[in-house]
Coordinates of C-alpha atoms in Angstrom, one line a residue:
M1253 CA 0.0 0.0 0.0
N1254 CA 1.4 3.3 -1.0
T1255 CA 1.2 6.2 1.4
Y1256 CA 2.1 9.4 -0.5
K1257 CA 3.0 12.5 1.3
W1258 CA 4.4 15.8 0.2
Y1259 CA 8.0 16.6 1.3
A1260 CA 10.1 19.8 1.0
I1261 CA 13.6 19.0 -0.2
Q1262 CA 16.2 21.7 0.3
T1263 CA 18.6 22.2 -2.7
Y1264 CA 21.3 24.6 -3.6
A1265 CA 19.7 27.8 -4.8
G1266 CA 19.4 27.8 -8.6
S1267 CA 19.7 24.0 -8.8
E1268 CA 16.0 23.2 -8.3
M1269 CA 15.4 21.9 -11.8
A1270 CA 18.6 19.9 -11.8
V1271 CA 17.6 18.2 -8.6
K1272 CA 14.0 17.6 -9.9
R1273 CA 15.5 15.8 -12.9
A1274 CA 18.0 13.9 -10.7
I1275 CA 15.2 12.6 -8.5
E1276 CA 13.1 11.6 -11.6
N1277 CA 16.2 9.7 -13.0
L1278 CA 17.0 8.1 -9.6
V1279 CA 13.5 6.5 -9.3
K1280 CA 13.6 5.4 -13.0
D1281 CA 17.1 3.9 -12.7
N1282 CA 16.2 2.0 -9.6
G1283 CA 12.8 0.9 -11.0
I1284 CA 10.9 2.5 -8.1
E1285 CA 8.7 4.9 -10.2
E1286 CA 5.7 4.0 -8.1
Q1287 CA 7.3 5.7 -5.1
L1288 CA 7.3 9.1 -6.8
K1289 CA 3.8 10.4 -7.7
E1290 CA 4.7 14.1 -8.5
I1291 CA 7.6 16.5 -8.1
V1292 CA 7.2 20.3 -8.5
V1293 CA 9.4 23.4 -8.6
P1294 CA 7.1 26.4 -8.4
T1295 CA 8.3 29.2 -10.6
E1296 CA 7.1 32.6 -11.7
D1297 CA 7.8 34.6 -14.8
V1298 CA 9.8 37.8 -14.4
I1299 CA 10.4 40.6 -16.9
E1300 CA 13.8 42.1 -17.1
F1301 CA 15.4 44.5 -19.6
K1302 CA 18.7 43.7 -21.2
N1303 CA 20.2 46.0 -23.8
G1304 CA 16.9 47.8 -24.0
K1305 CA 15.0 44.6 -24.9
E1306 CA 12.3 43.1 -22.7
K1307 CA 13.0 39.5 -21.8
I1308 CA 10.8 37.1 -19.8
T1309 CA 12.6 34.6 -17.6
E1310 CA 11.6 32.0 -15.1
R1311 CA 12.6 32.2 -11.4
S1312 CA 11.9 29.8 -8.6
L1313 CA 9.2 31.0 -6.2
Y1314 CA 10.8 29.1 -3.3
S1315 CA 14.5 29.4 -4.0
G1316 CA 16.4 26.3 -2.9
Y1317 CA 13.3 24.0 -2.6
V1318 CA 11.8 21.1 -4.5
F1319 CA 8.5 19.6 -3.4
A1320 CA 7.9 15.9 -4.0
L1321 CA 4.9 13.7 -3.4
L1322 CA 6.6 10.5 -2.3
D1323 CA 5.9 7.1 -0.8
L1324 CA 9.0 7.6 1.3
N1325 CA 11.0 4.9 3.0
T1326 CA 14.5 5.1 4.6
E1327 CA 16.2 3.8 1.5
L1328 CA 14.6 6.3 -0.8
W1329 CA 15.2 9.1 1.7
H1330 CA 19.0 8.3 1.8
K1331 CA 19.3 8.0 -1.9
I1332 CA 17.7 11.4 -2.6
Q1333 CA 19.6 13.0 0.3
S1334 CA 22.9 11.8 -1.3
L1335 CA 22.2 13.3 -4.7
P1336 CA 24.4 16.2 -5.7
K1337 CA 23.0 19.7 -4.9
V1338 CA 20.6 18.3 -2.4
G1339 CA 20.9 19.7 1.1
R1340 CA 18.4 17.8 3.2
F1341 CA 14.7 17.0 3.7
I1342 CA 12.9 19.5 5.8
G1343 CA 11.8 17.9 9.0
E1344 CA 11.9 17.7 12.7
S1345 CA 14.6 15.8 14.6
K1346 CA 16.6 15.3 11.4
K1347 CA 13.8 13.2 9.9
P1348 CA 11.7 14.1 6.8
T1349 CA 8.4 15.6 8.0
P1350 CA 5.5 15.7 5.5
L1351 CA 4.1 19.1 4.7
T1352 CA 0.6 19.9 6.1
E1353 CA -2.2 19.8 3.6
K1354 CA -2.7 23.6 4.1
D1355 CA 1.0 24.3 3.3
I1356 CA 1.2 22.2 0.2
N1357 CA -2.2 23.5 -1.1
L1358 CA -0.8 27.1 -0.9
I1359 CA 2.2 26.0 -2.9
L1360 CA 0.3 24.1 -5.5
E1361 CA -2.2 26.9 -5.9
K1362 CA 0.7 29.1 -7.1
V1363 CA 1.8 26.4 -9.5
R1364 CA -1.7 26.0 -11.0
N1365 CA -2.6 29.7 -11.2
R1366 CA 0.6 31.3 -12.4
A1367 CA 0.6 35.1 -12.0
A1368 CA 1.2 37.4 -14.9
P1369 CA 4.9 38.1 -15.5
K1370 CA 6.2 40.7 -13.1
P1371 CA 9.2 43.0 -13.0
K1372 CA 12.4 41.4 -11.7
I1373 CA 13.1 44.5 -9.7
S1374 CA 10.6 46.1 -7.4
F1375 CA 10.6 49.6 -6.0
E1376 CA 9.7 50.9 -2.5
E1377 CA 8.2 54.2 -1.7
G1378 CA 10.8 56.8 -0.6
E1379 CA 13.6 54.9 -2.5
N1380 CA 16.1 56.8 -4.5
V1381 CA 16.5 55.9 -8.2
R1382 CA 18.4 57.3 -11.2
I1383 CA 16.5 57.9 -14.4
T1384 CA 18.4 56.3 -17.3
E1385 CA 16.3 57.3 -20.4
G1386 CA 14.2 60.1 -21.6
P1387 CA 14.2 63.9 -21.0
F1388 CA 15.1 63.3 -17.3
A1389 CA 18.1 60.9 -18.0
N1390 CA 20.8 61.1 -15.3
F1391 CA 18.4 62.9 -12.8
T1392 CA 18.0 61.3 -9.4
A1393 CA 14.4 60.9 -8.1
I1394 CA 12.5 59.6 -5.2
V1395 CA 9.8 56.9 -5.7
E1396 CA 6.4 58.1 -4.7
E1397 CA 4.3 55.2 -6.0
Y1398 CA 4.9 52.0 -7.9
D1399 CA 2.1 50.7 -10.2
M1400 CA 3.3 47.1 -10.9
V1401 CA 0.3 46.3 -13.2
R1402 CA 1.1 49.2 -15.6
G1403 CA 4.8 49.1 -15.0
L1404 CA 4.9 52.8 -14.0
L1405 CA 6.7 54.7 -11.3
K1406 CA 5.5 58.0 -9.9
L1407 CA 8.6 59.9 -9.1
N1408 CA 9.6 63.2 -7.5
V1409 CA 12.4 64.7 -9.5
S1410 CA 14.2 67.8 -8.2
I1411 CA 14.6 70.2 -11.1
F1412 CA 16.3 73.6 -10.4
G1413 CA 15.6 73.0 -6.7
R1414 CA 11.9 72.4 -7.3
S1415 CA 10.2 69.1 -6.7
T1416 CA 8.4 67.9 -9.9
P1417 CA 6.2 64.8 -10.1
V1418 CA 7.0 62.6 -13.1
E1419 CA 5.4 59.3 -14.3
I1420 CA 8.0 57.0 -16.0
L1421 CA 8.3 53.3 -16.9
Y1422 CA 10.2 51.2 -14.4
S1423 CA 12.5 50.1 -17.2
Q1424 CA 13.7 53.7 -17.6
V1425 CA 15.2 53.9 -14.1
E1426 CA 17.8 52.0 -12.1
K1427 CA 18.2 51.5 -8.3
I1428 CA 21.0 53.5 -6.7
I1429 CA 23.1 51.2 -4.7

């Protein structure tokens, strides 16, 4: 009788997909496909601008984690744990602890209902930015508001000592570090 439960497996950040493939290959190579029902790496689409071009890329929602629906026994646990780029199973007293139904449902909801692509960089109110394009290029401004849906920033730009409100695309500014 199979008793499948969801487990969170910690991986090296950026290696989630490699670990997912490694686990799929491990169960196939060992002829134990029935012990793995599902494995997910929740991702989101992010928009970034490179050389003035908009590019949509994928990034992990839970950096450094893979979620697997497993019929887990000690042997499978140790085999997965010894895979390259796998940290450990999340659990209490060094043993894998299944995720609660509430927790895994929140995670799976994000997988099934992917959000629209969002900017890779987000802005906070009061943050200083430098305008990189347009008539205000090279001016420094303070973020008043960030409209993520429209991709617009409402900025306060100081021009000749006077504060001037400006609306500009987030792709036309850069954070000041």
